Amino acid sequence: MERLPGFRDFYPEPLPQPDMWSADARQYIFSKWRQTARRYGFREYDGPPLEPLELFTTKSGEEIVGQLYNFQDKGERDVSLRPEMTPTLARMIAAHERSYKKPVKWFAIPQLFRYERQQKGRLREHFQLNADIIGEKDPAADAELIALLIDTLRSLGLTEKDFTVRLSSRNAWHDFFVRHHGNTAKEHEFYQIIDKLEREAQEQSAEKLGRIGFSLEDVSAFIEKSEPTPELKAILDNLNSRGLGDYVKIDYHVIRGLAYYTGIVFEAFDLKGEFRAITGGGRYDNLIKLISGDKVDLPALGFGMGDVVLLELLKARKLLPKFEATLDAFCLIEDESLRAESLKLIQDLRSAGLIADYSLTAAKSDKQFKRAQELKATQTVKLERNQAGELVARLKNLKTREELSVNPAEVAKQLCGTH
Ligand code: HAM
């Protein structure tokens, strides 16, 4: 049986083949995501992977709606696997916002599903770090979120030489649109053309823009000038104060595909331009109002950082650590009459937080020792009886070859001091 296209198996290292997905690398990324978000005072939340279809058709935008994994469940409800986390978060906040002091700073690591055409950096399932701030209008919140994004990537060893955050604003584009057009009809269509500018042939973009009364020259001149709005200037100043100014630049090419964004938008890219966006986000000040049916009105902003592009980038820059499973101790049971006492010892070691393993069934001592080496045990520990009939634990450090005899009750303490 093959797995479905675009889905992944995650194997523990060492990987049977180098192009496989590593469960250890995934865990490593998740732990950096969690640590950094927590350092910024974000709390973890989660929601269901399956949602009413309507939650996503309301406001995610056509592109994502076209990629939904949706079906009718056995109760004839129209449901969908989540393609993104933001609508779920908006629903959760709308339901219980009074219980939380503002601004709310939350993060999640959901697995998301999009029926996309498979290509480099795009699969049908991926994980995202989602970090969002709810209930704060001031650009200080935007700067805080972008600082988190930068620090998350820095925690994985990436520097200003590896990636940049392209910062833009739908407000700036809105003003441009109204200045040139006088009204807001076709504004969404205009945004979609801007979103595709870098991916489409110039003539095609020029023709599409012309159809709604714009010229490619005006649009290009606006992007070229990249003059920050007061809001963007405040964010840049804030990031400069933190010493993070080198990581961001104004780039009006970015407008974001999702329909719900209202103000600041941004994307993080590798500087060599080899990969797709590592992260995308922005403000969505109207989404909670929309999803709550006008009951709750709170400004919000956030980002999603995908694991697929990030892993490709970390691999390419050789920034992934070597993942070696190690054991603190392997218990050799050479005398089967001591199995019960050995199990007690193993239990003690594990209770002390040590990683301990042993042979589940009787085995020759050389086989057990070989297994200890294969599992990269730091120490072996073996129970023996001395001449007086008392139990003694014999420890052997497999690196230094040092040997030591201790009271079985002292083994955990001894190993905690050395591992
Ligand atoms: P998004 O731009 O659709 O935004 O996705 C964010 C990131 O997830 C992308 O930059 C990319 O790294 C990764 N990603 C997206 N689709 C795939 C895929 N099919 N395969 C692999 N990686 C993928 C959102 O999802 C917004 N909800 C983010 C957000 C949170 N905005 C506000 N809060």
Coordinates of C-alpha atoms and ligand atoms in Angstrom, one line a residue:
M1 CA 0.0 0.0 0.0
E2 CA 1.4 3.4 -1.0
R3 CA 0.7 6.6 0.9
L4 CA -1.4 9.3 -0.8
P5 CA 0.5 11.7 -3.0
G6 CA 1.6 14.9 -1.2
F7 CA 1.5 13.2 2.2
R8 CA 4.5 12.3 4.3
D9 CA 5.9 9.5 6.4
F10 CA 8.2 10.7 9.1
Y11 CA 10.9 8.1 10.1
P12 CA 13.3 8.3 13.1
E13 CA 16.9 8.9 12.2
P14 CA 19.1 7.4 10.8
L15 CA 16.9 7.6 7.7
P16 CA 16.8 4.6 5.4
Q17 CA 17.2 7.0 2.5
P18 CA 18.4 10.6 2.5
D19 CA 15.4 12.0 0.7
M20 CA 13.0 10.8 3.4
W21 CA 11.3 13.0 6.0
S22 CA 12.9 12.9 9.5
A23 CA 10.7 12.7 12.6
D24 CA 13.7 14.0 14.6
A25 CA 14.1 17.1 12.3
R26 CA 10.4 17.8 12.7
Q27 CA 10.6 17.5 16.4
Y28 CA 13.6 19.8 16.5
I29 CA 11.8 22.5 14.5
F30 CA 8.6 22.2 16.6
S31 CA 10.6 22.6 19.8
K32 CA 12.4 25.7 18.5
W33 CA 9.0 27.1 17.4
R34 CA 7.5 26.5 20.9
Q35 CA 10.5 27.8 22.8
T36 CA 10.7 31.1 20.8
A37 CA 6.9 31.7 20.9
R38 CA 6.9 31.1 24.7
R39 CA 9.8 33.5 25.2
Y40 CA 7.7 36.2 23.6
G41 CA 4.8 35.5 26.0
F42 CA 2.6 33.5 23.5
R43 CA 0.3 30.8 24.9
E44 CA -0.4 27.6 23.0
Y45 CA -3.9 26.7 21.8
D46 CA -5.3 24.1 19.4
G47 CA -8.5 23.4 17.5
P48 CA -10.1 20.6 15.5
P49 CA -8.5 19.4 12.3
L50 CA -12.0 19.0 10.8
E51 CA -14.4 22.0 10.7
P52 CA -17.7 23.0 9.1
L53 CA -17.0 23.7 5.5
E54 CA -18.6 27.1 5.8
L55 CA -15.9 28.4 8.2
F56 CA -13.5 28.4 5.2
T57 CA -15.8 29.4 2.4
T58 CA -16.8 32.5 4.3
K59 CA -13.5 34.4 4.0
S60 CA -10.3 32.5 3.2
G61 CA -10.4 33.5 -0.4
E62 CA -10.9 31.6 -3.7
E63 CA -7.4 30.1 -3.9
I64 CA -7.7 28.2 -0.6
V65 CA -11.4 27.3 -1.2
G66 CA -10.4 25.7 -4.5
Q67 CA -7.9 23.5 -2.5
L68 CA -10.2 22.3 0.2
Y69 CA -10.3 18.6 1.3
N70 CA -14.1 18.7 1.9
F71 CA -16.8 16.0 2.0
Q72 CA -20.1 15.2 3.6
D73 CA -19.8 13.3 6.9
K74 CA -22.1 10.5 7.9
G75 CA -24.5 13.0 9.5
E76 CA -24.7 14.8 6.1
R77 CA -22.8 17.8 7.4
D78 CA -20.6 19.6 4.9
V79 CA -17.1 19.5 6.5
S80 CA -13.5 20.2 5.5
L81 CA -10.1 19.4 6.8
R82 CA -8.5 22.7 7.9
P83 CA -6.4 24.3 5.1
E84 CA -5.3 27.1 7.5
M85 CA -5.7 27.9 11.2
T86 CA -6.8 31.6 11.1
P87 CA -10.6 31.0 10.7
T88 CA -10.5 28.5 13.6
L89 CA -8.7 30.9 15.8
A90 CA -11.1 33.7 14.9
R91 CA -14.0 31.4 15.8
M92 CA -12.4 30.4 19.1
I93 CA -11.6 34.0 20.0
A94 CA -15.1 35.2 19.1
A95 CA -16.6 32.5 21.4
H96 CA -14.6 33.4 24.5
E97 CA -12.9 36.7 24.1
R98 CA -14.2 38.0 27.4
S99 CA -12.3 35.4 29.3
Y100 CA -8.9 36.7 28.0
K101 CA -7.2 40.0 28.7
K102 CA -6.1 41.9 25.5
P103 CA -3.9 41.8 23.7
V104 CA -4.2 38.0 23.4
K105 CA -0.9 36.4 22.2
W106 CA -1.5 32.8 21.1
F107 CA 0.4 30.2 19.0
A108 CA -0.4 26.8 17.6
I109 CA 1.3 24.1 15.5
P110 CA -1.5 22.7 13.4
Q111 CA -1.2 20.2 10.6
L112 CA -3.0 21.7 7.5
F113 CA -4.4 20.1 4.4
R114 CA -4.6 21.7 0.9
Y115 CA -5.4 19.8 -2.3
E116 CA -2.6 21.6 -4.2
R117 CA -0.7 20.7 -7.3
Q118 CA 2.4 19.0 -5.8
Q119 CA 5.7 20.9 -6.5
K120 CA 8.9 21.9 -4.7
G121 CA 7.9 23.3 -1.3
R122 CA 4.2 22.5 -1.7
L123 CA 2.6 19.3 -0.4
R124 CA -1.0 18.3 0.4
E125 CA -0.3 18.3 4.1
H126 CA 2.1 20.5 6.1
F127 CA 2.6 21.9 9.6
Q128 CA 2.6 25.6 10.4
L129 CA 3.7 27.7 13.4
N130 CA 0.8 30.1 13.7
A131 CA 1.4 33.1 16.0
D132 CA -1.3 35.7 16.3
I133 CA -2.0 38.9 18.4
I134 CA -5.6 39.8 19.0
G135 CA -7.0 43.0 20.3
E136 CA -4.3 45.6 19.5
K137 CA -4.5 48.1 16.7
D138 CA -1.2 49.8 17.3
P139 CA 1.7 49.0 14.9
A140 CA 3.7 48.0 18.0
A141 CA 1.8 44.7 17.8
D142 CA 2.9 44.2 14.1
A143 CA 6.5 44.9 15.1
E144 CA 6.3 42.5 18.0
L145 CA 4.9 39.7 15.7
I146 CA 7.6 40.3 13.1
A147 CA 10.3 40.3 15.8
L148 CA 9.0 36.9 16.8
L149 CA 9.1 35.7 13.2
I150 CA 12.7 36.8 12.9
D151 CA 13.8 35.3 16.2
T152 CA 12.1 32.0 15.4
L153 CA 14.2 31.7 12.2
R154 CA 17.3 32.9 14.1
S155 CA 16.8 30.2 16.7
L156 CA 17.3 27.7 13.9
G157 CA 20.6 29.2 13.0
L158 CA 19.4 31.4 10.1
T159 CA 20.8 34.9 9.9
E160 CA 20.2 38.2 8.0
K161 CA 22.4 36.6 5.2
D162 CA 19.9 33.8 4.8
F163 CA 16.5 35.4 4.8
T164 CA 14.6 38.7 4.7
V165 CA 11.1 39.8 5.7
R166 CA 9.4 41.7 2.9
L167 CA 7.0 44.1 4.5
S168 CA 4.1 45.7 2.7
S169 CA 0.7 47.2 3.4
R170 CA -2.7 46.8 1.8
N171 CA -3.5 50.3 3.1
A172 CA -0.7 51.7 0.9
W173 CA -2.2 49.8 -2.0
H174 CA -5.7 50.8 -1.1
D175 CA -4.6 54.5 -1.2
F176 CA -2.8 53.9 -4.5
F177 CA -6.0 52.3 -5.9
V178 CA -8.3 55.1 -4.8
R179 CA -5.9 57.8 -6.0
H180 CA -5.8 56.3 -9.5
H181 CA -9.3 54.9 -9.7
G182 CA -11.5 57.1 -7.5
N183 CA -13.6 54.2 -6.2
T184 CA -13.1 50.7 -4.8
A185 CA -14.9 48.6 -7.4
K186 CA -12.5 45.9 -8.7
E187 CA -10.1 46.5 -5.8
H188 CA -9.9 42.8 -5.1
E189 CA -9.2 42.0 -8.7
F190 CA -6.4 44.6 -8.6
Y191 CA -4.8 42.9 -5.6
Q192 CA -4.9 39.6 -7.3
I193 CA -3.0 41.0 -10.3
I194 CA -0.4 42.6 -7.9
D195 CA -0.1 39.3 -6.1
K196 CA 0.9 37.6 -9.4
L197 CA 3.2 40.4 -10.7
E198 CA 6.4 38.5 -10.0
R199 CA 5.2 35.2 -11.4
E200 CA 3.5 36.4 -14.6
A201 CA 4.8 37.7 -17.8
Q202 CA 5.0 41.5 -17.9
E203 CA 2.7 41.8 -21.0
Q204 CA 0.1 39.7 -19.3
S205 CA 0.1 41.8 -16.1
A206 CA 0.1 45.0 -18.2
E207 CA -2.9 43.7 -20.1
K208 CA -4.8 42.7 -17.0
L209 CA -4.1 46.0 -15.3
G210 CA -5.1 47.9 -18.4
R211 CA -8.5 46.2 -18.4
I212 CA -9.3 47.8 -15.0
G213 CA -7.8 51.2 -15.8
F214 CA -4.2 51.0 -14.5
S215 CA -0.9 51.1 -16.2
L216 CA 2.0 48.7 -15.3
E217 CA 4.3 51.8 -15.4
D218 CA 2.4 53.5 -12.5
V219 CA 2.3 50.3 -10.5
S220 CA 6.0 49.6 -11.1
A221 CA 6.9 53.1 -10.1
F222 CA 5.0 52.8 -6.9
I223 CA 6.7 49.5 -6.0
E224 CA 10.1 51.0 -7.0
K225 CA 9.7 54.0 -4.8
S226 CA 8.8 51.8 -1.8
E227 CA 8.0 54.7 0.3
P228 CA 6.9 53.6 3.8
T229 CA 3.5 54.7 5.1
P230 CA 3.6 56.2 8.7
E231 CA 2.4 52.8 10.0
L232 CA 5.3 50.9 8.2
K233 CA 7.7 53.6 9.4
A234 CA 6.6 52.9 13.0
I235 CA 7.2 49.2 12.5
L236 CA 10.7 49.7 11.0
D237 CA 11.7 52.1 13.8
N238 CA 10.5 49.6 16.4
L239 CA 12.5 46.8 14.8
N240 CA 15.5 49.0 14.5
S241 CA 15.4 49.7 18.2
R242 CA 15.6 45.9 18.8
G243 CA 18.6 45.6 16.4
L244 CA 16.5 43.7 14.0
G245 CA 16.2 46.4 11.3
D246 CA 18.5 44.5 8.9
Y247 CA 16.0 41.7 8.6
V248 CA 13.2 43.7 7.0
K249 CA 12.7 45.7 3.9
I250 CA 9.7 47.5 2.4
D251 CA 8.5 45.5 -0.7
Y252 CA 5.1 46.4 -2.2
H253 CA 5.2 43.3 -4.4
V254 CA 3.8 41.5 -1.4
I255 CA 0.0 41.8 -1.1
R256 CA -0.9 38.2 -0.1
G257 CA -3.4 35.9 -1.7
L258 CA -5.8 35.4 1.2
A259 CA -8.9 37.6 1.1
Y260 CA -9.2 38.6 4.7
Y261 CA -6.0 40.7 5.1
T262 CA -6.7 44.4 5.8
G263 CA -3.5 46.3 6.6
I264 CA 0.2 45.3 7.1
V265 CA 1.1 42.2 5.1
F266 CA 4.5 40.4 5.0
E267 CA 6.3 37.4 3.8
A268 CA 9.7 35.9 4.7
F269 CA 11.9 34.6 1.9
D270 CA 15.4 33.1 1.6
L271 CA 17.8 35.7 0.3
K272 CA 19.1 33.6 -2.6
G273 CA 15.6 33.3 -3.9
E274 CA 15.8 29.5 -4.3
F275 CA 12.7 28.7 -2.3
R276 CA 9.1 29.7 -2.0
A277 CA 7.8 31.8 1.0
I278 CA 8.9 30.5 4.4
T279 CA 6.3 32.6 6.2
G280 CA 3.3 34.7 5.3
G281 CA 1.1 36.9 7.5
G282 CA -0.6 40.2 8.1
R283 CA -3.5 42.1 9.7
Y284 CA -7.0 40.8 9.5
D285 CA -9.0 43.4 11.4
N286 CA -12.4 42.4 10.1
L287 CA -12.3 38.6 10.2
I288 CA -13.4 38.0 13.8
K289 CA -16.4 40.4 13.2
L290 CA -17.3 38.5 10.1
I291 CA -17.0 35.0 11.6
S292 CA -18.9 36.1 14.8
G293 CA -21.8 37.5 12.7
D294 CA -21.0 41.1 13.9
K295 CA -21.0 40.0 17.6
V296 CA -17.3 40.5 18.3
D297 CA -15.1 43.2 16.7
L298 CA -11.4 42.9 17.5
P299 CA -8.3 43.8 15.5
A300 CA -6.0 40.9 14.8
L301 CA -2.8 40.0 13.0
G302 CA -0.6 36.9 12.7
F303 CA 1.6 34.7 10.6
G304 CA 1.9 31.1 9.4
M305 CA 5.4 29.6 9.1
G306 CA 5.4 26.3 7.1
D307 CA 7.7 23.3 8.0
V308 CA 8.2 22.2 4.4
V309 CA 10.1 25.2 2.9
L310 CA 11.8 25.8 6.2
L311 CA 13.2 22.2 6.3
E312 CA 14.4 22.5 2.7
L313 CA 16.2 25.7 3.6
L314 CA 17.8 24.4 6.8
K315 CA 19.0 21.3 4.8
A316 CA 20.4 23.5 2.0
R317 CA 22.3 25.7 4.5
K318 CA 23.4 22.6 6.5
L319 CA 21.9 24.0 9.6
L320 CA 20.2 20.8 10.9
P321 CA 22.0 19.2 13.8
K322 CA 23.0 15.5 13.6
F323 CA 20.2 13.6 15.2
E324 CA 21.6 10.7 17.2
A325 CA 19.4 8.7 19.4
T326 CA 21.3 7.9 22.6
L327 CA 20.6 6.0 25.7
D328 CA 21.8 7.0 29.2
A329 CA 22.1 3.4 30.2
F330 CA 21.6 -0.1 28.8
C331 CA 21.0 -2.7 31.5
L332 CA 22.7 -6.0 30.8
I333 CA 20.8 -8.9 32.3
E334 CA 23.4 -11.7 32.1
D335 CA 22.1 -13.7 35.0
E336 CA 18.4 -14.4 34.4
S337 CA 17.8 -15.0 38.1
L338 CA 18.4 -11.2 38.5
R339 CA 15.8 -10.1 35.9
A340 CA 13.3 -9.0 38.6
E341 CA 15.9 -6.9 40.4
S342 CA 17.1 -5.6 37.0
L343 CA 13.6 -4.5 36.1
K344 CA 13.3 -2.6 39.4
L345 CA 16.7 -0.9 38.6
I346 CA 15.5 0.1 35.1
Q347 CA 12.3 1.5 36.6
D348 CA 14.3 3.6 39.0
L349 CA 16.5 5.0 36.3
R350 CA 13.5 5.9 34.1
S351 CA 11.7 7.5 37.1
A352 CA 14.9 9.6 37.6
G353 CA 14.3 10.9 34.0
L354 CA 17.1 8.8 32.4
I355 CA 16.7 7.0 29.1
A356 CA 17.2 3.4 29.9
D357 CA 16.8 0.2 27.8
Y358 CA 17.5 -3.5 28.1
S359 CA 16.9 -6.8 26.3
L360 CA 13.2 -7.8 26.6
T361 CA 14.0 -11.5 26.6
A362 CA 17.0 -13.6 27.6
A363 CA 19.9 -13.1 25.3
K364 CA 23.6 -14.0 25.2
S365 CA 25.8 -11.4 26.9
D366 CA 27.7 -10.5 23.7
K367 CA 24.4 -9.9 21.9
Q368 CA 23.2 -7.6 24.7
F369 CA 26.5 -5.7 24.7
K370 CA 26.3 -5.3 20.9
R371 CA 22.7 -3.9 21.2
A372 CA 23.9 -1.4 23.9
Q373 CA 26.5 -0.2 21.4
E374 CA 24.0 0.0 18.5
L375 CA 21.7 2.1 20.6
K376 CA 24.6 4.4 21.5
A377 CA 24.3 3.8 25.2
T378 CA 26.6 6.0 27.3
Q379 CA 26.8 3.4 30.0
T380 CA 26.0 -0.2 30.6
V381 CA 24.8 -1.3 34.0
K382 CA 24.7 -4.8 35.3
L383 CA 23.6 -6.3 38.6
E384 CA 25.7 -8.9 40.2
R385 CA 25.9 -10.6 43.6
N386 CA 29.1 -10.2 45.6
Q387 CA 30.6 -13.0 47.7
A388 CA 28.5 -11.9 50.7
G389 CA 25.4 -12.3 48.5
E390 CA 24.6 -8.6 48.3
L391 CA 23.5 -7.0 45.0
V392 CA 26.1 -4.7 43.4
A393 CA 25.6 -2.6 40.2
R394 CA 28.6 -2.6 37.9
L395 CA 28.7 0.5 35.6
K396 CA 30.8 0.8 32.5
N397 CA 31.2 4.0 30.6
L398 CA 31.3 2.9 26.9
K399 CA 33.3 6.0 25.9
T400 CA 36.0 6.2 28.5
R401 CA 35.8 2.4 29.4
E402 CA 35.9 3.4 33.0
E403 CA 34.2 0.9 35.4
L404 CA 32.6 1.5 38.7
S405 CA 30.7 -0.6 41.3
V406 CA 28.0 1.1 43.2
N407 CA 25.0 0.2 45.4
P408 CA 22.0 -0.4 43.2
A409 CA 20.1 2.3 45.0
E410 CA 22.8 4.8 44.0
V411 CA 22.9 4.1 40.2
A412 CA 20.3 6.7 39.2
K413 CA 22.1 9.4 41.2
Q414 CA 25.5 8.4 39.8
L415 CA 24.2 8.4 36.2
C416 CA 22.4 11.7 36.7
G417 CA 25.7 13.2 37.7
T418 CA 27.5 11.9 34.6
H419 CA 25.0 11.8 31.7
Ligands
HAM1 P1 -0.2 31.1 3.8 O1 0.6 32.1 3.1 O2 -1.3 30.4 3.0 O3 -0.8 31.8 5.1 O4 0.7 30.0 4.4 C1 1.8 30.3 5.3 C2 3.0 29.4 5.0 O5 2.7 28.1 5.0 C3 3.6 29.6 3.5 O6 4.5 30.7 3.5 C4 4.3 28.3 3.3 O7 5.6 28.3 3.9 C5 3.4 27.3 4.1 N1 2.5 26.6 3.2 C6 1.3 27.0 2.7 N2 0.8 26.1 1.9 C7 1.7 25.0 1.8 C8 1.7 23.7 1.2 N3 0.7 23.3 0.4 N4 2.7 23.0 1.4 C9 3.8 23.3 2.2 N5 3.8 24.5 2.8 C10 2.8 25.4 2.7 C11 -1.7 31.3 5.9 O8 -2.0 30.1 6.0 C12 -2.3 32.2 6.9 N6 -3.4 31.6 7.6 C13 -1.2 32.7 7.9 C14 -1.7 33.6 9.0 C15 -1.9 33.4 10.3 N7 -2.2 34.8 8.7 C16 -2.6 35.4 9.9 N8 -2.4 34.5 10.8

